[in-house]
PDB file of C-alpha atoms in Angstrom:
ATOM      1  CA  MET A 864     -17.015-200.661  47.280  1.00 53.00           C
ATOM      2  CA  SER A 865     -17.649-197.064  48.364  1.00 58.00           C
ATOM      3  CA  GLN A 866     -17.050-196.039  51.974  1.00 56.00           C
ATOM      4  CA  GLN A 867     -18.581-193.197  53.951  1.00 58.00           C
ATOM      5  CA  ILE A 868     -16.580-191.159  56.455  1.00 57.00           C
ATOM      6  CA  ASN A 869     -18.375-189.278  59.209  1.00 55.00           C
ATOM      7  CA  LEU A 870     -16.453-185.996  59.536  1.00 55.00           C
ATOM      8  CA  CYS A 871     -18.548-185.014  62.558  1.00 57.00           C
ATOM      9  CA  SER A 872     -17.342-187.933  64.633  1.00 56.00           C
ATOM     10  CA  PRO A 873     -15.767-186.796  67.942  1.00 56.00           C
ATOM     11  CA  LEU A 874     -12.807-189.053  67.237  1.00 55.00           C
ATOM     12  CA  LEU A 875     -11.881-186.972  64.175  1.00 53.00           C
ATOM     13  CA  LEU A 876     -12.173-183.597  65.890  1.00 55.00           C
ATOM     14  CA  LYS A 877      -9.115-181.877  67.312  1.00 58.00           C
ATOM     15  CA  GLN A 878      -8.935-182.530  71.019  1.00 59.00           C
ATOM     16  CA  LYS A 879      -8.623-179.525  73.311  1.00 59.00           C
ATOM     17  CA  GLN A 880      -5.669-179.659  75.646  1.00 58.00           C
ATOM     18  CA  TYR A 881      -6.549-177.731  78.776  1.00 55.00           C
ATOM     19  CA  PHE A 882      -3.193-178.341  80.443  1.00 55.00           C
ATOM     20  CA  SER A 883      -0.872-177.776  77.501  1.00 63.00           C
ATOM     21  CA  ALA A 884       2.523-176.125  77.923  1.00 64.00           C
ATOM     22  CA  GLN A 885       1.253-172.893  76.379  1.00 69.00           C
ATOM     23  CA  THR A 886      -1.740-172.732  78.714  1.00 71.00           C
ATOM     24  CA  MET A 887       0.384-173.425  81.783  1.00 69.00           C
ATOM     25  CA  ALA A 888       2.963-170.815  80.722  1.00 71.00           C
ATOM     26  CA  LEU A 889       0.212-168.219  80.230  1.00 76.00           C
ATOM     27  CA  ALA A 890      -1.305-169.018  83.640  1.00 73.00           C
ATOM     28  CA  LEU A 891       2.121-168.751  85.280  1.00 73.00           C
ATOM     29  CA  ALA A 892       2.768-165.389  83.605  1.00 75.00           C
ATOM     30  CA  VAL A 893      -0.582-164.032  84.826  1.00 78.00           C
ATOM     31  CA  PHE A 894       0.154-165.295  88.341  1.00 73.00           C
ATOM     32  CA  LEU A 895       3.587-163.639  88.371  1.00 76.00           C
ATOM     33  CA  VAL A 896       2.200-160.325  87.097  1.00 78.00           C
ATOM     34  CA  LEU A 897      -0.582-160.294  89.710  1.00 80.00           C
ATOM     35  CA  GLY A 898       1.810-161.304  92.483  1.00 76.00           C
ATOM     36  CA  GLY A 899       4.296-158.615  91.492  1.00 76.00           C
ATOM     37  CA  GLY A 900       1.564-155.990  91.375  1.00 77.00           C
ATOM     38  CA  LEU A 901       0.235-156.925  94.814  1.00 77.00           C
ATOM     39  CA  SER A 902       3.754-156.916  96.291  1.00 74.00           C
ATOM     40  CA  ALA A 903       4.495-153.487  94.793  1.00 75.00           C
ATOM     41  CA  ALA A 904       1.201-152.092  96.115  1.00 76.00           C
ATOM     42  CA  TRP A 905       1.938-153.484  99.580  1.00 73.00           C
ATOM     43  CA  VAL A 906       5.432-151.978  99.662  1.00 71.00           C
ATOM     44  CA  TRP A 907       4.108-148.611  98.401  1.00 76.00           C
ATOM     45  CA  SER A 908       1.365-148.555 101.061  1.00 75.00           C
ATOM     46  CA  LEU A 909       3.870-149.472 103.762  1.00 72.00           C
ATOM     47  CA  LYS A 910       6.235-146.682 102.705  1.00 74.00           C
ATOM     48  CA  ASN A 911       3.389-144.144 102.711  1.00 74.00           C
ATOM     49  CA  SER A 912       2.353-145.222 106.220  1.00 72.00           C
ATOM     50  CA  ASP A 913       5.956-144.926 107.374  1.00 71.00           C
ATOM     51  CA  ALA A 914       6.256-141.426 105.899  1.00 74.00           C
ATOM     52  CA  GLY A 915       2.955-140.364 107.486  1.00 74.00           C
ATOM     53  CA  PHE A 916       4.023-141.545 110.920  1.00 71.00           C
ATOM     54  CA  THR A 917       7.377-139.792 110.547  1.00 77.00           C
ATOM     55  CA  GLN A 918       5.752-136.466 109.614  1.00 77.00           C
ATOM     56  CA  THR A 919       3.261-136.722 112.486  1.00 77.00           C
ATOM     57  CA  MET A 920       6.028-137.463 114.980  1.00 76.00           C
ATOM     58  CA  ALA A 921       8.082-134.524 113.675  1.00 78.00           C
ATOM     59  CA  ALA A 922       5.109-132.162 114.094  1.00 77.00           C
ATOM     60  CA  GLN A 923       4.446-133.406 117.620  1.00 75.00           C
ATOM     61  CA  SER A 924       8.133-133.037 118.485  1.00 78.00           C
ATOM     62  CA  ARG A 925       8.047-129.394 117.402  1.00 78.00           C
ATOM     63  CA  GLU A 926       4.893-128.840 119.459  1.00 78.00           C
ATOM     64  CA  MET A 927       6.548-130.413 122.506  1.00 77.00           C
ATOM     65  CA  GLU A 928       9.569-128.159 122.062  1.00 78.00           C
ATOM     66  CA  GLY A 929       7.241-125.151 122.085  1.00 77.00           C
ATOM     67  CA  LEU A 930       5.585-126.357 125.296  1.00 75.00           C
ATOM     68  CA  GLN A 931       8.960-126.922 126.909  1.00 76.00           C
ATOM     69  CA  VAL A 932      10.073-123.420 125.924  1.00 75.00           C
ATOM     70  CA  ALA A 933       6.899-122.023 127.485  1.00 73.00           C
ATOM     71  CA  LEU A 934       7.563-123.914 130.718  1.00 72.00           C
ATOM     72  CA  GLN A 935      11.177-122.773 130.805  1.00 74.00           C
ATOM     73  CA  SER A 936      10.107-119.162 130.310  1.00 73.00           C
ATOM     74  CA  ARG A 937       7.678-119.448 133.234  1.00 66.00           C
ATOM     75  CA  LYS A 938      10.398-120.947 135.405  1.00 67.00           C
ATOM     76  CA  ALA A 939      12.787-118.166 134.412  1.00 64.00           C
ATOM     77  CA  SER A 940      10.240-115.531 135.412  1.00 63.00           C
ATOM     78  CA  ALA A 941       9.811-117.237 138.815  1.00 56.00           C
ATOM     79  CA  ALA A 942       6.118-117.723 138.098  1.00 58.00           C
ATOM     80  CA  PRO A 943       4.459-121.005 139.090  1.00 64.00           C
ATOM     81  CA  ALA A 944       4.056-123.496 136.244  1.00 64.00           C
ATOM     82  CA  ASP A 945       0.592-123.674 134.747  1.00 71.00           C
ATOM     83  CA  PRO A 946      -0.865-127.107 135.726  1.00 78.00           C
ATOM     84  CA  ALA A 947      -2.833-127.281 132.483  1.00 79.00           C
ATOM     85  CA  LEU A 948       0.342-126.621 130.496  1.00 75.00           C
ATOM     86  CA  VAL A 949       2.246-129.307 132.413  1.00 76.00           C
ATOM     87  CA  GLN A 950      -0.551-131.833 131.892  1.00 80.00           C
ATOM     88  CA  GLN A 951      -0.697-131.030 128.185  1.00 81.00           C
ATOM     89  CA  LEU A 952       3.060-131.542 127.891  1.00 79.00           C
ATOM     90  CA  GLN A 953       2.836-134.907 129.653  1.00 82.00           C
ATOM     91  CA  GLU A 954       0.008-136.060 127.383  1.00 84.00           C
ATOM     92  CA  ARG A 955       1.918-134.999 124.268  1.00 80.00           C
ATOM     93  CA  ASN A 956       5.015-136.803 125.490  1.00 80.00           C
ATOM     94  CA  LYS A 957       3.036-139.994 126.128  1.00 83.00           C
ATOM     95  CA  THR A 958       1.409-139.825 122.679  1.00 82.00           C
ATOM     96  CA  LEU A 959       4.784-139.274 121.034  1.00 79.00           C
ATOM     97  CA  GLN A 960       6.257-142.307 122.787  1.00 80.00           C
ATOM     98  CA  GLN A 961       3.323-144.480 121.697  1.00 78.00           C
ATOM     99  CA  ARG A 962       3.689-143.375 118.091  1.00 75.00           C
ATOM    100  CA  GLY A 963       7.423-144.036 118.250  1.00 74.00           C
ATOM    101  CA  GLN A 964       6.791-147.591 119.434  1.00 72.00           C
ATOM    102  CA  LEU A 965       4.203-148.085 116.687  1.00 70.00           C
ATOM    103  CA  LEU A 966       6.649-146.805 114.068  1.00 67.00           C
ATOM    104  CA  GLN A 967       9.340-149.203 115.302  1.00 65.00           C
ATOM    105  CA  ALA A 968       6.890-152.113 115.111  1.00 60.00           C
ATOM    106  CA  LEU A 969       5.866-151.073 111.602  1.00 58.00           C
ATOM    107  CA  GLN A 970       9.467-150.854 110.418  1.00 54.00           C
ATOM    108  CA  ALA A 971      10.326-154.197 112.047  1.00 54.00           C
ATOM    109  CA  GLY A 972       7.613-155.947 110.042  1.00 50.00           C
ATOM    110  CA  ALA A 973       8.420-154.214 106.773  1.00 49.00           C
ATOM    111  CA  PHE A 974       8.700-156.463 103.738  1.00 49.00           C
ATOM    112  CA  HIS A 975      11.975-156.199 101.845  1.00 53.00           C
ATOM    113  CA  PRO A 976      11.849-157.778  98.367  1.00 54.00           C
ATOM    114  CA  GLY A 977      14.309-160.654  98.062  1.00 54.00           C
ATOM    115  CA  GLU A 978      14.612-161.202 101.804  1.00 61.00           C
ATOM    116  CA  GLY A 979      11.401-163.105 102.642  1.00 66.00           C
ATOM    117  CA  HIS A 980      10.937-166.627 103.960  1.00 71.00           C
ATOM    118  CA  SER A 981      10.247-167.869 100.426  1.00 78.00           C
ATOM    119  CA  ASP A 982      13.703-166.654  99.391  1.00 82.00           C
ATOM    120  CA  ARG A 983      15.256-168.663 102.215  1.00 82.00           C
ATOM    121  CA  LEU A 984      13.385-171.749 101.053  1.00 85.00           C
ATOM    122  CA  GLN A 985      14.699-171.193  97.529  1.00 86.00           C
ATOM    123  CA  LEU A 986      18.225-170.859  98.941  1.00 86.00           C
ATOM    124  CA  VAL A 987      17.884-174.224 100.682  1.00 88.00           C
ATOM    125  CA  ALA A 988      16.452-175.867  97.555  1.00 88.00           C
ATOM    126  CA  ARG A 989      19.239-174.528  95.315  1.00 89.00           C
ATOM    127  CA  SER A 990      22.158-175.340  97.611  1.00 89.00           C
ATOM    128  CA  ILE A 991      21.162-178.666  99.212  1.00 90.00           C
ATOM    129  CA  PRO A 992      23.693-181.448  98.432  1.00 90.00           C
ATOM    130  CA  ALA A 993      22.570-184.641  96.691  1.00 89.00           C
ATOM    131  CA  PRO A 994      23.024-187.011  99.692  1.00 89.00           C
ATOM    132  CA  VAL A 995      21.040-184.683 101.994  1.00 91.00           C
ATOM    133  CA  TRP A 996      17.277-184.292 102.313  1.00 89.00           C
ATOM    134  CA  VAL A 997      15.365-181.920 104.588  1.00 90.00           C
ATOM    135  CA  THR A 998      12.281-182.970 106.544  1.00 91.00           C
ATOM    136  CA  GLU A 999      11.544-179.812 108.562  1.00 90.00           C
ATOM    137  CA  ILE A1000      12.261-176.082 108.344  1.00 88.00           C
ATOM    138  CA  LYS A1001      11.508-173.542 111.085  1.00 88.00           C
ATOM    139  CA  ALA A1002      12.194-169.870 110.453  1.00 81.00           C
ATOM    140  CA  ASP A1003      11.454-166.466 111.905  1.00 78.00           C
ATOM    141  CA  ALA A1004      13.259-163.133 112.161  1.00 72.00           C
ATOM    142  CA  ALA A1005      15.678-164.350 114.865  1.00 79.00           C
ATOM    143  CA  ARG A1006      16.045-168.078 114.133  1.00 84.00           C
ATOM    144  CA  PHE A1007      16.510-170.468 111.195  1.00 86.00           C
ATOM    145  CA  GLU A1008      16.420-174.234 111.836  1.00 90.00           C
ATOM    146  CA  LEU A1009      16.868-177.156 109.433  1.00 90.00           C
ATOM    147  CA  SER A1010      16.273-180.836 110.243  1.00 91.00           C
ATOM    148  CA  GLY A1011      16.635-183.891 108.047  1.00 91.00           C
ATOM    149  CA  PHE A1012      18.858-186.834 107.117  1.00 92.00           C
ATOM    150  CA  THR A1013      22.052-187.409 105.154  1.00 90.00           C
ATOM    151  CA  LEU A1014      23.945-190.351 103.723  1.00 90.00           C
ATOM    152  CA  GLU A1015      27.266-188.480 104.030  1.00 89.00           C
ATOM    153  CA  PRO A1016      27.844-186.280 107.104  1.00 89.00           C
ATOM    154  CA  ALA A1017      30.797-184.597 105.370  1.00 90.00           C
ATOM    155  CA  ALA A1018      28.369-183.112 102.829  1.00 89.00           C
ATOM    156  CA  LEU A1019      26.955-180.885 105.568  1.00 90.00           C
ATOM    157  CA  ASN A1020      30.225-178.947 105.992  1.00 89.00           C
ATOM    158  CA  GLY A1021      30.186-177.131 102.657  1.00 89.00           C
ATOM    159  CA  TRP A1022      26.434-176.664 102.805  1.00 89.00           C
ATOM    160  CA  VAL A1023      26.626-174.973 106.205  1.00 88.00           C
ATOM    161  CA  ASP A1024      29.293-172.580 104.853  1.00 89.00           C
ATOM    162  CA  THR A1025      27.119-171.760 101.836  1.00 89.00           C
ATOM    163  CA  LEU A1026      24.093-170.978 103.999  1.00 87.00           C
ATOM    164  CA  ALA A1027      26.121-168.894 106.455  1.00 86.00           C
ATOM    165  CA  ALA A1028      27.612-166.795 103.624  1.00 87.00           C
ATOM    166  CA  SER A1029      24.198-165.903 102.178  1.00 86.00           C
ATOM    167  CA  PRO A1030      22.852-162.367 102.837  1.00 84.00           C
ATOM    168  CA  LEU A1031      19.472-163.974 103.618  1.00 81.00           C
ATOM    169  CA  LEU A1032      20.896-165.171 106.958  1.00 80.00           C
ATOM    170  CA  ARG A1033      22.511-161.837 107.796  1.00 77.00           C
ATOM    171  CA  GLY A1034      22.642-161.282 111.550  1.00 75.00           C
ATOM    172  CA  LEU A1035      22.311-164.998 112.372  1.00 79.00           C
ATOM    173  CA  GLU A1036      25.146-167.197 113.589  1.00 79.00           C
ATOM    174  CA  LEU A1037      25.404-170.984 113.566  1.00 75.00           C
ATOM    175  CA  ALA A1038      24.426-171.915 117.116  1.00 75.00           C
ATOM    176  CA  THR A1039      23.864-175.693 117.036  1.00 75.00           C
ATOM    177  CA  VAL A1040      25.017-178.556 114.795  1.00 80.00           C
ATOM    178  CA  LYS A1041      23.732-181.968 115.826  1.00 85.00           C
ATOM    179  CA  VAL A1042      24.455-185.122 113.796  1.00 86.00           C
ATOM    180  CA  GLU A1043      23.421-188.585 114.997  1.00 86.00           C
ATOM    181  CA  SER A1044      23.520-192.048 113.462  1.00 83.00           C
ATOM    182  CA  THR A1045      20.072-193.446 112.669  1.00 79.00           C
ATOM    183  CA  VAL A1046      18.771-196.904 111.822  1.00 64.00           C
ATOM    184  CA  ALA A1047      18.412-196.950 108.043  1.00 57.00           C
ATOM    185  CA  ALA A1048      15.281-199.107 108.119  1.00 49.00           C
ATOM    186  CA  GLN A1049      13.409-196.403 110.069  1.00 52.00           C
ATOM    187  CA  VAL A1050      14.281-193.593 107.668  1.00 54.00           C
ATOM    188  CA  PRO A1051      12.357-192.998 104.407  1.00 56.00           C
ATOM    189  CA  VAL A1052      15.275-192.549 102.007  1.00 53.00           C
ATOM    190  CA  PRO A1053      14.332-190.650  98.810  1.00 56.00           C
ATOM    191  CA  VAL A1054      14.646-192.431  95.485  1.00 51.00           C
ATOM    192  CA  ALA A1055      17.344-190.022  94.290  1.00 50.00           C
ATOM    193  CA  ALA A1056      19.493-190.665  97.376  1.00 49.00           C
ATOM    194  CA  ALA A1057      18.949-194.399  97.652  1.00 49.00           C
ATOM    195  CA  SER A1058      21.154-195.399  94.716  1.00 52.00           C
ATOM    196  CA  ALA A1059      22.433-198.571  96.387  1.00 49.00           C
ATOM    197  CA  PRO A1060      20.570-201.893  95.983  1.00 52.00           C
ATOM    198  CA  ALA A1061      17.703-202.403  98.396  1.00 52.00           C
ATOM    199  CA  ALA A1062      19.317-205.516  99.823  1.00 47.00           C
ATOM    200  CA  VAL A1063      22.311-203.533 101.108  1.00 56.00           C
ATOM    201  CA  PRO A1064      21.236-201.119 103.901  1.00 65.00           C
ATOM    202  CA  ARG A1065      23.062-197.793 103.972  1.00 73.00           C
ATOM    203  CA  ALA A1066      24.082-195.851 107.031  1.00 83.00           C
ATOM    204  CA  VAL A1067      21.941-192.772 107.597  1.00 88.00           C
ATOM    205  CA  TRP A1068      22.557-189.819 109.908  1.00 89.00           C
ATOM    206  CA  SER A1069      19.997-187.347 111.198  1.00 90.00           C
ATOM    207  CA  PHE A1070      21.024-183.710 111.540  1.00 91.00           C
ATOM    208  CA  ASN A1071      19.739-180.502 113.089  1.00 90.00           C
ATOM    209  CA  LEU A1072      21.190-177.104 112.160  1.00 89.00           C
ATOM    210  CA  VAL A1073      20.185-173.994 114.104  1.00 88.00           C
ATOM    211  CA  SER A1074      21.214-170.437 113.233  1.00 85.00           C
ATOM    212  CA  ALA A1075      20.133-167.721 115.658  1.00 84.00           C
ATOM    213  CA  GLU A1076      20.902-164.171 116.666  1.00 78.00           C
ATOM    214  CA  PRO A1077      24.040-163.972 118.825  1.00 75.00           C
ATOM    215  CA  ALA A1078      23.344-163.599 122.523  1.00 67.00           C
ATOM    216  CA  ALA A1079      24.125-160.247 124.079  1.00 58.00           C
ATOM    217  CA  PRO A1080      27.404-160.287 126.024  1.00 55.00           C
ATOM    218  CA  VAL A1081      27.050-160.427 129.788  1.00 49.00           C
ATOM    219  CA  VAL A1082      29.206-157.886 131.580  1.00 48.00           C
ATOM    220  CA  VAL A1083      30.264-158.939 135.076  1.00 49.00           C
ATOM    221  CA  ALA A1084      31.477-156.073 137.210  1.00 47.00           C
ATOM    222  CA  ASN A1085      34.587-156.746 139.251  1.00 50.00           C
ATOM    223  CA  THR A1086      33.833-155.508 142.751  1.00 47.00           C
ATOM    224  CA  ALA A1087      36.879-157.065 144.409  1.00 48.00           C
ATOM    225  CA  GLY A1088      38.705-153.743 144.506  1.00 47.00           C
ATOM    226  CA  SER A1089      35.840-151.979 146.257  1.00 44.00           C
ATOM    227  CA  ASN A1090      36.349-154.084 149.413  1.00 47.00           C
ATOM    228  CA  LYS A1091      39.956-152.932 149.895  1.00 47.00           C
ATOM    229  CA  PRO A1092      40.473-150.599 152.868  1.00 44.00           C
TER     230      PRO A1092
END
């Protein structure tokens, strides 16, 4: 008995895979190229702005030096200072101070590749021990705080040393280490960490690690000797 095969049936056509490994790899490559290009353009623009501010401040500094020389020459000749010249010098000085503050703010917010908050998150993800899981991260230029839970408090010791030795936390010192015992039933233990049977509850500890800029030393003047006759 002869049979007929419908070659146009959708079941016999090659299915398109929109989320195949090749497609995802290509999308990731495009994303990385675009991200790298935007980061490079941002850094280049920031450097140009920095150079422009520096040149402007140098020119204004030279102009202020000329005004100061003119004032000194008038003082040397015993002639009264020109009020307009004094006012102009004061205005230039004020403008120069404002531009200096703006330049400091611009340099403070400059982006340095490899030292962003995303790099700190990658450091935490790469170095975190198996019995530890993080629930909260707070970070800024002067503070880095980690909170979470652990099944083994001793695992925090080596991890803290690893984080402190990283250049990403340069200028920050470990300020607070807080570890407390927690009721295991109230803590959502991850599947990877909860290797023990569910019927046997495991002890869980909460932790809070804070690294911050060291406080400036307080100098107390000894005035006891000044009261001696």
